[in-house]
mmCIF file of C-alpha atoms in Angstrom:
data_model
loop_
_atom_site.group_PDB
_atom_site.id
_atom_site.type_symbol
_atom_site.label_atom_id
_atom_site.label_comp_id
_atom_site.label_asym_id
_atom_site.label_seq_id
_atom_site.Cartn_x
_atom_site.Cartn_y
_atom_site.Cartn_z
ATOM 1 C CA MET A 1 -6.455 -41.850 23.686
ATOM 2 C CA LEU A 2 -7.636 -43.888 26.662
ATOM 3 C CA ILE A 3 -7.803 -47.008 24.467
ATOM 4 C CA VAL A 4 -4.295 -46.288 23.103
ATOM 5 C CA PHE A 5 -2.896 -45.791 26.604
ATOM 6 C CA CYS A 6 -4.477 -48.992 27.936
ATOM 7 C CA ALA A 7 -3.425 -51.052 24.911
ATOM 8 C CA CYS A 8 0.181 -49.883 25.206
ATOM 9 C CA LEU A 9 0.246 -50.515 28.961
ATOM 10 C CA ALA A 10 -1.312 -53.961 28.508
ATOM 11 C CA THR A 11 1.344 -54.885 25.918
ATOM 12 C CA ILE A 12 4.175 -53.913 28.268
ATOM 13 C CA LEU A 13 2.646 -55.711 31.244
ATOM 14 C CA TRP A 14 2.005 -58.852 29.193
ATOM 15 C CA VAL A 15 5.582 -59.021 27.880
ATOM 16 C CA TYR A 16 7.291 -58.594 31.243
ATOM 17 C CA PHE A 17 4.774 -60.062 33.687
ATOM 18 C CA GLY A 18 1.792 -61.739 32.023
ATOM 19 C CA TYR A 19 3.703 -64.084 29.735
ATOM 20 C CA PRO A 20 6.127 -65.330 32.441
ATOM 21 C CA LEU A 21 3.170 -65.866 34.768
ATOM 22 C CA ALA A 22 1.282 -67.806 32.076
ATOM 23 C CA LEU A 23 4.334 -70.041 31.602
ATOM 24 C CA TRP A 24 4.722 -70.636 35.328
ATOM 25 C CA LEU A 25 1.037 -71.474 35.757
ATOM 26 C CA GLY A 26 1.142 -73.959 32.878
ATOM 27 C CA VAL A 27 -1.363 -72.044 30.741
ATOM 28 C CA LEU A 28 0.791 -72.659 27.648
ATOM 29 C CA GLY A 29 1.179 -76.368 28.220
ATOM 30 C CA ARG A 30 2.244 -78.946 30.735
ATOM 31 C CA ARG A 31 5.823 -79.977 31.333
ATOM 32 C CA LYS A 32 7.177 -82.495 28.862
ATOM 33 C CA TYR A 33 9.902 -84.993 29.724
ATOM 34 C CA PHE A 34 12.638 -86.056 27.360
ATOM 35 C CA LYS A 35 14.595 -89.262 27.097
ATOM 36 C CA HIS A 36 18.274 -89.146 28.006
ATOM 37 C CA SER A 37 20.950 -91.743 27.295
ATOM 38 C CA CYS A 38 24.685 -92.290 27.580
ATOM 39 C CA GLU A 39 25.154 -92.877 23.864
ATOM 40 C CA GLN A 40 28.126 -90.969 22.459
ATOM 41 C CA PRO A 41 27.733 -90.237 18.740
ATOM 42 C CA LEU A 42 30.475 -88.679 16.636
ATOM 43 C CA VAL A 43 30.506 -84.968 17.503
ATOM 44 C CA SER A 44 31.946 -82.122 15.419
ATOM 45 C CA VAL A 45 32.716 -78.960 17.392
ATOM 46 C CA ILE A 46 32.451 -75.850 15.197
ATOM 47 C CA ILE A 47 34.339 -72.688 16.219
ATOM 48 C CA ALA A 48 34.229 -69.609 13.984
ATOM 49 C CA ALA A 49 37.108 -67.354 15.018
ATOM 50 C CA ARG A 50 38.219 -63.883 14.094
ATOM 51 C CA ASN A 51 41.189 -62.365 15.940
ATOM 52 C CA GLU A 52 40.707 -64.593 18.980
ATOM 53 C CA GLU A 53 44.351 -64.586 20.105
ATOM 54 C CA PRO A 54 43.494 -63.673 23.744
ATOM 55 C CA CYS A 55 41.186 -66.656 24.295
ATOM 56 C CA ILE A 56 41.569 -69.362 21.646
ATOM 57 C CA LYS A 57 44.270 -71.306 23.541
ATOM 58 C CA ALA A 58 42.133 -71.565 26.681
ATOM 59 C CA LYS A 59 39.182 -72.580 24.509
ATOM 60 C CA LEU A 60 41.016 -75.466 22.881
ATOM 61 C CA GLU A 61 42.520 -76.611 26.185
ATOM 62 C CA ASN A 62 39.018 -76.563 27.654
ATOM 63 C CA LEU A 63 37.657 -78.712 24.813
ATOM 64 C CA LEU A 64 40.530 -81.177 24.942
ATOM 65 C CA ALA A 65 39.993 -81.590 28.699
ATOM 66 C CA SER A 66 36.451 -82.861 28.013
ATOM 67 C CA ASP A 67 35.658 -86.374 29.181
ATOM 68 C CA TYR A 68 33.971 -87.078 25.828
ATOM 69 C CA PRO A 69 35.804 -89.964 24.053
ATOM 70 C CA ARG A 70 38.559 -88.377 21.994
ATOM 71 C CA GLU A 71 37.970 -90.738 19.050
ATOM 72 C CA ARG A 72 34.344 -89.532 18.935
ATOM 73 C CA LEU A 73 35.266 -85.825 19.024
ATOM 74 C CA GLU A 74 36.209 -83.676 16.033
ATOM 75 C CA ILE A 75 37.292 -80.048 16.630
ATOM 76 C CA LEU A 76 37.262 -77.628 13.685
ATOM 77 C CA VAL A 77 38.328 -73.982 13.874
ATOM 78 C CA GLY A 78 37.637 -71.586 11.019
ATOM 79 C CA SER A 79 39.702 -68.396 10.922
ATOM 80 C CA ASP A 80 37.768 -65.557 9.320
ATOM 81 C CA GLY A 81 40.626 -63.489 7.927
ATOM 82 C CA SER A 82 42.310 -63.225 11.337
ATOM 83 C CA SER A 83 45.186 -60.730 11.421
ATOM 84 C CA ASP A 84 46.605 -61.722 14.826
ATOM 85 C CA ARG A 85 48.146 -64.992 16.105
ATOM 86 C CA THR A 86 44.870 -66.959 16.119
ATOM 87 C CA GLU A 87 45.892 -69.347 13.338
ATOM 88 C CA GLU A 88 49.400 -69.834 14.735
ATOM 89 C CA ILE A 89 47.979 -70.814 18.131
ATOM 90 C CA VAL A 90 45.455 -73.230 16.619
ATOM 91 C CA ARG A 91 48.209 -74.943 14.604
ATOM 92 C CA GLU A 92 49.992 -75.688 17.875
ATOM 93 C CA PHE A 93 47.119 -78.102 18.637
ATOM 94 C CA ALA A 94 47.330 -79.968 15.321
ATOM 95 C CA ALA A 95 48.946 -82.960 17.032
ATOM 96 C CA GLU A 96 45.883 -83.136 19.292
ATOM 97 C CA GLY A 97 43.661 -83.504 16.236
ATOM 98 C CA VAL A 98 42.400 -79.913 16.092
ATOM 99 C CA GLY A 99 41.654 -78.917 12.500
ATOM 100 C CA LEU A 100 42.122 -75.420 11.115
ATOM 101 C CA ILE A 101 40.493 -74.023 7.998
ATOM 102 C CA SER A 102 41.904 -70.628 7.110
ATOM 103 C CA PHE A 103 39.722 -68.193 5.176
ATOM 104 C CA PRO A 104 42.151 -65.424 4.083
ATOM 105 C CA GLN A 105 39.407 -62.907 3.309
ATOM 106 C CA GLN A 106 36.863 -61.941 5.947
ATOM 107 C CA GLN A 107 33.493 -63.451 5.010
ATOM 108 C CA GLY A 108 31.431 -63.240 8.201
ATOM 109 C CA LYS A 109 30.594 -65.711 10.944
ATOM 110 C CA SER A 110 27.793 -67.526 9.115
ATOM 111 C CA ALA A 111 29.926 -68.098 6.020
ATOM 112 C CA ILE A 112 32.695 -69.583 8.187
ATOM 113 C CA GLN A 113 30.205 -71.871 9.927
ATOM 114 C CA ASN A 114 28.877 -73.013 6.558
ATOM 115 C CA GLY A 115 32.397 -73.883 5.443
ATOM 116 C CA LEU A 116 33.216 -75.730 8.657
ATOM 117 C CA VAL A 117 30.022 -77.789 8.603
ATOM 118 C CA ALA A 118 30.734 -78.794 5.001
ATOM 119 C CA ALA A 119 34.032 -80.258 6.223
ATOM 120 C CA ALA A 120 32.613 -81.825 9.400
ATOM 121 C CA SER A 121 32.007 -85.549 9.856
ATOM 122 C CA GLY A 122 29.883 -85.686 13.010
ATOM 123 C CA ALA A 123 26.259 -86.735 13.296
ATOM 124 C CA ILE A 124 25.959 -84.034 15.974
ATOM 125 C CA LEU A 125 27.191 -80.490 15.365
ATOM 126 C CA VAL A 126 28.253 -78.464 18.398
ATOM 127 C CA PHE A 127 28.503 -74.700 17.880
ATOM 128 C CA THR A 128 30.436 -72.710 20.459
ATOM 129 C CA ASP A 129 32.053 -69.280 20.759
ATOM 130 C CA ALA A 130 35.809 -68.934 21.071
ATOM 131 C CA ASP A 131 35.573 -67.143 24.431
ATOM 132 C CA SER A 132 33.170 -69.460 26.279
ATOM 133 C CA LEU A 133 34.229 -72.316 28.568
ATOM 134 C CA PHE A 134 32.295 -75.236 30.029
ATOM 135 C CA SER A 135 32.717 -78.296 32.242
ATOM 136 C CA ARG A 136 34.274 -81.648 31.311
ATOM 137 C CA GLY A 137 30.928 -83.421 31.138
ATOM 138 C CA ALA A 138 29.127 -80.773 29.102
ATOM 139 C CA LEU A 139 29.373 -82.460 25.686
ATOM 140 C CA ALA A 140 28.178 -85.825 27.002
ATOM 141 C CA CYS A 141 25.281 -84.157 28.763
ATOM 142 C CA LEU A 142 24.220 -82.221 25.653
ATOM 143 C CA THR A 143 24.429 -85.205 23.300
ATOM 144 C CA GLY A 144 22.555 -87.490 25.707
ATOM 145 C CA ASN A 145 19.363 -85.560 24.918
ATOM 146 C CA PHE A 146 19.402 -86.787 21.313
ATOM 147 C CA ALA A 147 18.279 -90.214 22.529
ATOM 148 C CA ASP A 148 14.818 -88.670 22.123
ATOM 149 C CA ALA A 149 14.061 -88.803 18.400
ATOM 150 C CA ASN A 150 11.944 -85.633 18.680
ATOM 151 C CA VAL A 151 14.837 -83.495 19.960
ATOM 152 C CA GLY A 152 16.592 -81.551 17.206
ATOM 153 C CA LEU A 153 18.689 -79.039 19.149
ATOM 154 C CA VAL A 154 20.031 -78.742 22.702
ATOM 155 C CA THR A 155 21.337 -75.485 24.145
ATOM 156 C CA ALA A 156 23.265 -74.655 27.315
ATOM 157 C CA CYS A 157 22.637 -72.107 30.046
ATOM 158 C CA CYS A 158 24.945 -69.073 30.211
ATOM 159 C CA ARG A 159 26.654 -67.071 32.922
ATOM 160 C CA TYR A 160 28.875 -63.991 32.911
ATOM 161 C CA LEU A 161 32.035 -63.990 34.993
ATOM 162 C CA ASN A 162 32.260 -60.209 35.410
ATOM 163 C CA SER A 163 28.665 -59.612 36.497
ATOM 164 C CA ASN A 164 29.591 -56.951 39.089
ATOM 165 C CA GLU A 165 32.084 -55.043 36.979
ATOM 166 C CA THR A 166 29.758 -52.183 35.965
ATOM 167 C CA SER A 167 26.071 -51.320 36.280
ATOM 168 C CA VAL A 168 25.533 -52.462 32.687
ATOM 169 C CA ALA A 169 27.231 -55.811 33.362
ATOM 170 C CA GLU A 170 25.291 -56.313 36.602
ATOM 171 C CA ASN A 171 21.914 -55.690 34.995
ATOM 172 C CA GLU A 172 22.755 -57.719 31.896
ATOM 173 C CA SER A 173 23.652 -60.599 34.195
ATOM 174 C CA LEU A 174 20.313 -60.205 35.985
ATOM 175 C CA TYR A 175 18.527 -60.152 32.625
ATOM 176 C CA LEU A 176 20.413 -63.297 31.574
ATOM 177 C CA ARG A 177 19.127 -65.148 34.644
ATOM 178 C CA TYR A 178 15.565 -64.017 33.837
ATOM 179 C CA GLU A 179 16.013 -65.061 30.194
ATOM 180 C CA THR A 180 17.379 -68.466 31.226
ATOM 181 C CA TRP A 181 14.357 -69.034 33.465
ATOM 182 C CA LEU A 182 12.001 -68.157 30.596
ATOM 183 C CA ARG A 183 13.812 -70.510 28.236
ATOM 184 C CA GLY A 184 13.739 -73.257 30.828
ATOM 185 C CA GLN A 185 9.974 -72.910 31.159
ATOM 186 C CA GLU A 186 9.555 -72.933 27.377
ATOM 187 C CA SER A 187 11.853 -75.942 27.032
ATOM 188 C CA GLU A 188 9.868 -77.954 29.572
ATOM 189 C CA ARG A 189 6.689 -77.246 27.590
ATOM 190 C CA GLY A 190 8.209 -78.045 24.193
ATOM 191 C CA ILE A 191 7.884 -74.495 22.826
ATOM 192 C CA LEU A 192 11.482 -73.252 22.996
ATOM 193 C CA ALA A 193 12.624 -71.672 19.705
ATOM 194 C CA MET A 194 15.980 -70.089 20.483
ATOM 195 C CA ALA A 195 19.472 -71.106 21.568
ATOM 196 C CA SER A 196 22.622 -69.624 23.037
ATOM 197 C CA GLY A 197 25.437 -69.081 20.570
ATOM 198 C CA TRP A 198 27.883 -69.720 23.404
ATOM 199 C CA LEU A 199 27.147 -73.451 23.244
ATOM 200 C CA PHE A 200 24.485 -75.528 21.499
ATOM 201 C CA ALA A 201 24.301 -78.847 19.679
ATOM 202 C CA MET A 202 22.058 -79.990 16.825
ATOM 203 C CA ARG A 203 21.499 -82.965 14.535
ATOM 204 C CA ARG A 204 23.552 -82.784 11.353
ATOM 205 C CA SER A 205 20.535 -84.074 9.415
ATOM 206 C CA LEU A 206 18.622 -80.878 10.283
ATOM 207 C CA TRP A 207 21.382 -78.485 9.240
ATOM 208 C CA ARG A 208 20.683 -75.955 6.497
ATOM 209 C CA PRO A 209 23.356 -73.495 5.263
ATOM 210 C CA LEU A 210 23.082 -70.154 7.037
ATOM 211 C CA ASP A 211 22.097 -66.852 5.492
ATOM 212 C CA PRO A 212 24.912 -64.379 6.377
ATOM 213 C CA ASN A 213 22.339 -61.827 7.570
ATOM 214 C CA LEU A 214 20.751 -64.153 10.138
ATOM 215 C CA GLY A 215 22.022 -65.288 13.525
ATOM 216 C CA ASP A 216 22.729 -69.009 13.920
ATOM 217 C CA ASP A 217 21.400 -69.153 17.489
ATOM 218 C CA PHE A 218 17.922 -68.044 16.410
ATOM 219 C CA VAL A 219 17.364 -69.105 12.811
ATOM 220 C CA LEU A 220 18.475 -72.713 13.421
ATOM 221 C CA PRO A 221 16.069 -73.258 16.362
ATOM 222 C CA LEU A 222 13.303 -71.658 14.278
ATOM 223 C CA GLU A 223 13.956 -74.081 11.426
ATOM 224 C CA ILE A 224 13.980 -77.007 13.835
ATOM 225 C CA ALA A 225 10.662 -75.903 15.358
ATOM 226 C CA GLU A 226 9.246 -75.482 11.840
ATOM 227 C CA ALA A 227 10.290 -79.064 11.077
ATOM 228 C CA GLY A 228 8.211 -80.261 14.042
ATOM 229 C CA MET A 229 11.239 -81.070 16.213
ATOM 230 C CA ARG A 230 11.977 -79.791 19.721
ATOM 231 C CA ASN A 231 14.610 -77.426 21.064
ATOM 232 C CA VAL A 232 15.747 -78.241 24.597
ATOM 233 C CA LEU A 233 17.531 -76.210 27.265
ATOM 234 C CA GLU A 234 19.955 -78.449 29.171
ATOM 235 C CA ALA A 235 19.930 -76.908 32.645
ATOM 236 C CA ARG A 236 22.835 -79.074 33.800
ATOM 237 C CA VAL A 237 25.286 -77.426 31.384
ATOM 238 C CA THR A 238 26.483 -73.862 31.883
ATOM 239 C CA ALA A 239 28.793 -72.016 29.514
ATOM 240 C CA ILE A 240 30.723 -69.129 31.021
ATOM 241 C CA SER A 241 32.194 -66.031 29.444
ATOM 242 C CA ALA A 242 33.137 -62.459 30.257
ATOM 243 C CA LEU A 243 30.923 -59.627 29.019
ATOM 244 C CA ALA A 244 32.999 -57.293 26.863
ATOM 245 C CA GLN A 245 30.078 -54.924 26.222
ATOM 246 C CA ASN A 246 29.978 -53.588 29.796
ATOM 247 C CA GLN A 247 29.404 -49.935 28.872
ATOM 248 C CA PRO A 248 26.165 -48.407 27.517
ATOM 249 C CA ARG A 249 27.506 -47.618 24.055
ATOM 250 C CA SER A 250 29.002 -51.045 23.351
ATOM 251 C CA MET A 251 25.954 -52.813 24.824
ATOM 252 C CA LEU A 252 23.641 -50.726 22.640
ATOM 253 C CA ARG A 253 25.671 -51.537 19.538
ATOM 254 C CA MET A 254 25.576 -55.281 20.267
ATOM 255 C CA LYS A 255 21.837 -55.393 20.965
ATOM 256 C CA VAL A 256 20.920 -53.372 17.864
ATOM 257 C CA ARG A 257 22.848 -55.864 15.720
ATOM 258 C CA ILE A 258 21.276 -58.904 17.391
ATOM 259 C CA ILE A 259 17.709 -57.569 17.311
ATOM 260 C CA SER A 260 17.836 -56.564 13.646
ATOM 261 C CA LYS A 261 19.193 -60.006 12.661
ATOM 262 C CA ASP A 262 16.729 -61.913 14.837
ATOM 263 C CA LEU A 263 13.738 -59.892 13.631
ATOM 264 C CA ARG A 264 14.747 -60.671 10.061
ATOM 265 C CA ALA A 265 15.026 -64.369 10.926
ATOM 266 C CA LEU A 266 11.625 -64.471 12.606
ATOM 267 C CA LEU A 267 9.801 -62.664 9.826
ATOM 268 C CA GLU A 268 11.318 -65.042 7.288
ATOM 269 C CA HIS A 269 9.412 -67.806 9.107
ATOM 270 C CA PRO A 270 5.974 -66.138 9.343
ATOM 271 C CA GLY A 271 4.110 -69.425 9.602
ATOM 272 C CA LEU A 272 5.492 -69.939 13.106
ATOM 273 C CA LEU A 273 3.619 -66.806 14.233
ATOM 274 C CA ASN A 274 0.245 -68.324 13.322
ATOM 275 C CA PRO A 275 -1.407 -69.436 16.614
ATOM 276 C CA PHE A 276 -3.951 -71.559 14.719
ATOM 277 C CA ARG A 277 -1.148 -73.723 13.303
ATOM 278 C CA HIS A 278 1.479 -73.638 16.037
ATOM 279 C CA ASN A 279 -0.620 -72.886 19.126
ATOM 280 C CA ALA A 280 1.566 -72.237 22.205
ATOM 281 C CA LEU A 281 4.758 -71.952 20.132
ATOM 282 C CA ALA A 282 3.283 -69.005 18.214
ATOM 283 C CA VAL A 283 2.150 -67.345 21.457
ATOM 284 C CA SER A 284 5.675 -67.821 22.799
ATOM 285 C CA LEU A 285 7.316 -66.215 19.763
ATOM 286 C CA TRP A 286 4.900 -63.285 19.826
ATOM 287 C CA SER A 287 5.384 -62.744 23.550
ATOM 288 C CA HIS A 288 9.052 -63.555 24.065
ATOM 289 C CA LYS A 289 10.375 -61.930 20.911
ATOM 290 C CA LEU A 290 8.135 -59.901 18.605
ATOM 291 C CA LEU A 291 6.120 -57.940 21.177
ATOM 292 C CA ARG A 292 9.241 -57.418 23.299
ATOM 293 C CA TRP A 293 10.974 -55.786 20.329
ATOM 294 C CA PHE A 294 7.971 -53.476 19.905
ATOM 295 C CA VAL A 295 7.816 -52.421 23.568
ATOM 296 C CA PRO A 296 9.571 -49.070 22.764
ATOM 297 C CA TYR A 297 6.688 -48.180 20.438
ATOM 298 C CA ALA A 298 4.248 -49.022 23.238
ATOM 299 C CA LEU A 299 6.248 -46.842 25.646
ATOM 300 C CA MET A 300 6.111 -43.924 23.221
ATOM 301 C CA GLY A 301 2.398 -44.497 22.585
ATOM 302 C CA MET A 302 1.682 -44.542 26.308
ATOM 303 C CA LEU A 303 3.607 -41.320 26.889
ATOM 304 C CA ALA A 304 2.033 -39.542 23.910
ATOM 305 C CA SER A 305 -1.535 -40.542 24.786
ATOM 306 C CA ASN A 306 -1.051 -39.694 28.464
ATOM 307 C CA ARG A 307 -0.859 -35.961 27.733
ATOM 308 C CA PHE A 308 -4.455 -36.017 26.439
ATOM 309 C CA LEU A 309 -5.755 -37.617 29.642
ATOM 310 C CA LEU A 310 -4.439 -35.192 32.248
ATOM 311 C CA ALA A 311 -7.941 -34.120 33.288
ATOM 312 C CA ARG A 312 -8.040 -37.306 35.362
ATOM 313 C CA PRO A 313 -5.836 -37.357 38.505
ATOM 314 C CA ALA A 314 -4.716 -40.954 37.926
ATOM 315 C CA PHE A 315 -3.188 -40.024 34.602
ATOM 316 C CA ARG A 316 -1.362 -37.041 36.080
ATOM 317 C CA VAL A 317 0.248 -39.511 38.487
ATOM 318 C CA ALA A 318 1.005 -41.872 35.587
ATOM 319 C CA LEU A 319 2.737 -39.073 33.659
ATOM 320 C CA ALA A 320 4.752 -38.063 36.717
ATOM 321 C CA LEU A 321 5.898 -41.659 37.230
ATOM 322 C CA GLN A 322 6.957 -41.967 33.605
ATOM 323 C CA ALA A 323 8.862 -38.684 33.799
ATOM 324 C CA ALA A 324 10.628 -39.763 36.990
ATOM 325 C CA PHE A 325 11.571 -43.103 35.429
ATOM 326 C CA TYR A 326 13.087 -41.520 32.328
ATOM 327 C CA LEU A 327 14.908 -38.886 34.376
ATOM 328 C CA GLY A 328 16.385 -41.727 36.417
ATOM 329 C CA ALA A 329 17.539 -43.361 33.194
ATOM 330 C CA LEU A 330 19.167 -40.121 32.006
ATOM 331 C CA ALA A 331 20.927 -39.781 35.356
ATOM 332 C CA GLY A 332 22.302 -43.302 34.913
ATOM 333 C CA PHE A 333 23.617 -42.541 31.421
ATOM 334 C CA ALA A 334 25.144 -39.277 32.662
ATOM 335 C CA ARG A 335 27.409 -41.187 35.043
ATOM 336 C CA ARG A 336 29.405 -42.410 31.999
ATOM 337 C CA GLY A 337 30.015 -45.929 33.196
ATOM 338 C CA ARG A 338 30.593 -45.171 36.871
ATOM 339 C CA PRO A 339 28.848 -47.775 39.046
ATOM 340 C CA LEU A 340 25.256 -47.078 40.025
ATOM 341 C CA ARG A 341 23.881 -49.386 42.662
ATOM 342 C CA PHE A 342 20.963 -51.731 41.969
ATOM 343 C CA PRO A 343 18.022 -51.038 41.698
ATOM 344 C CA TRP A 344 18.758 -47.420 40.780
ATOM 345 C CA SER A 345 20.532 -48.590 37.642
ATOM 346 C CA LEU A 346 17.476 -50.450 36.324
ATOM 347 C CA PRO A 347 15.860 -47.460 34.526
ATOM 348 C CA MET A 348 19.070 -46.915 32.569
ATOM 349 C CA SER A 349 19.338 -50.566 31.512
ATOM 350 C CA PHE A 350 15.622 -50.832 30.700
ATOM 351 C CA CYS A 351 15.800 -47.755 28.462
ATOM 352 C CA LEU A 352 19.042 -48.945 26.872
ATOM 353 C CA VAL A 353 17.425 -52.257 25.903
ATOM 354 C CA ASN A 354 14.385 -50.513 24.461
ATOM 355 C CA VAL A 355 16.399 -47.917 22.555
ATOM 356 C CA ALA A 356 18.272 -50.873 21.058
ATOM 357 C CA ALA A 357 14.950 -52.532 20.159
ATOM 358 C CA LEU A 358 13.768 -49.300 18.523
ATOM 359 C CA LEU A 359 16.963 -48.901 16.493
ATOM 360 C CA GLY A 360 17.144 -52.615 15.685
ATOM 361 C CA THR A 361 13.597 -52.747 14.308
ATOM 362 C CA LEU A 362 14.109 -49.517 12.352
ATOM 363 C CA LYS A 363 17.323 -50.985 10.937
ATOM 364 C CA TYR A 364 15.376 -54.016 9.766
ATOM 365 C CA PHE A 365 12.596 -51.957 8.172
ATOM 366 C CA ALA A 366 15.237 -49.812 6.442
ATOM 367 C CA ARG A 367 16.563 -53.105 4.969
ATOM 368 C CA ARG A 368 20.025 -52.448 6.336
ATOM 369 C CA ASN A 369 22.206 -55.516 6.842
ATOM 370 C CA SER A 370 24.081 -56.023 10.098
ATOM 371 C CA GLY A 371 27.435 -56.035 8.336
ATOM 372 C CA ARG A 372 30.401 -58.239 9.023
ATOM 373 C CA TRP A 373 31.155 -59.341 12.544
ATOM 374 C CA ASP A 374 34.098 -58.186 14.576
ATOM 375 C CA THR A 375 35.007 -59.704 17.902
ATOM 376 C CA GLU A 376 34.895 -57.617 21.047
ATOM 377 C CA ARG A 377 36.183 -59.776 23.878
ATOM 378 C CA LYS A 378 37.082 -59.709 27.525
ATOM 379 C CA VAL A 379 40.094 -61.937 27.939
ATOM 380 C CA VAL A 380 39.131 -65.373 29.248
ATOM 381 C CA SER A 381 42.345 -67.346 29.126
ATOM 382 C CA ALA A 382 44.469 -69.836 30.938
ATOM 383 C CA ALA A 383 46.212 -66.893 32.535
ATOM 384 C CA GLY A 384 43.203 -66.569 34.802
ATOM 385 C CA THR A 385 42.498 -62.911 34.152
ATOM 386 C CA MET A 386 39.027 -63.153 35.685
ATOM 387 C CA GLY A 387 40.123 -65.013 38.811
ATOM 388 C CA THR A 388 43.093 -66.296 40.770
ATOM 389 C CA GLU A 389 42.867 -69.851 39.423
ATOM 390 C CA PRO A 390 43.241 -70.481 35.675
ATOM 391 C CA LEU A 391 39.768 -70.614 34.198
ATOM 392 C CA SER A 392 40.409 -73.488 31.837
ATOM 393 C CA ARG A 393 41.609 -75.669 34.721
ATOM 394 C CA ARG A 394 38.892 -74.516 37.128
ATOM 395 C CA TRP A 395 36.024 -75.224 34.703
ATOM 396 C CA ALA A 396 37.466 -78.292 33.050
ATOM 397 C CA SER A 397 37.520 -80.002 36.438
ATOM 398 C CA ARG A 398 33.831 -79.405 37.178
ATOM 399 C CA GLU A 399 31.349 -82.208 36.608
ATOM 400 C CA TRP A 400 27.688 -81.667 35.770
ATOM 401 C CA LYS A 401 25.328 -83.363 38.174
#
């Protein structure tokens, strides 16, 4: 039981502290530098949309305000059986060169992306969500990284607008900053293998049609890494959005879906987990993804083994600390969305993430698909619902530096 306890504790400490420290110290490789140029290849922007009436207008205005040469920019919107005014709004931009492909029956996000890419002309594919906005220079900055022949995919940083709305939103925003730092460290060492679905670009030549049960922002970077190419985080580009899942139940639902899809994607590329073939990249995938998803099993193993070690005072203290932590989490859930000040809200968010990991992994092992997508949005529109100044104007006018 002592070995079980120590192994479980070591796993948790490695995932949250040891691995980030190893990255920071350069244990997993030195920083690599990438070429950057001002070349502007033909870009196809891919937007899969389902019932995006609240935000699609602001999205298209944001794209059209880009300083990327208009003759080098193709914008394609795919409507996945939308039942609101999404298609009507997109058609209003036809004179601006925005293309609409209507899929009358709902097929799922990946199927829509497959259809849009088949119709696209660009050498660079840019995937972006309908509710995310970015600065005028974002596209030029992303595509400039492809001057390096070894770069296959470039992803943006992300930021939530409503980070202080609820305890869940505040802690998710904190987690996003931590995640962005990790990805930045991995990118600098050439071992990044994930992207943000809010905004990323990739070479058309590396595109492979998506499996509907896998997430584009994980399986595509995995395939690029498997091909020996690099994924890069462009720290100068930030995509912004509003977090719709700002309550425990909706956040849990979202994370269970993402984890089950990403675990399926990773285990369909088992060779990348072999440290003898892929060295630091394999260590990164084990540490950043696989072991993190199995932290709830380590937490349960630590708690279960602790009860057999109570003859030692240190383990009585360890059990008391675990009990206090979980009671704090229950107290946070009991508040039913009412704000709980940081750091007292951390136990709730930590347990929420790990319950999602538990359910997501069990969902995968039960061979249950994630089902068809359905949008759950906070309104981010030209009406400026998240601020006094219209968001599309405020962010379109910002330049990356």
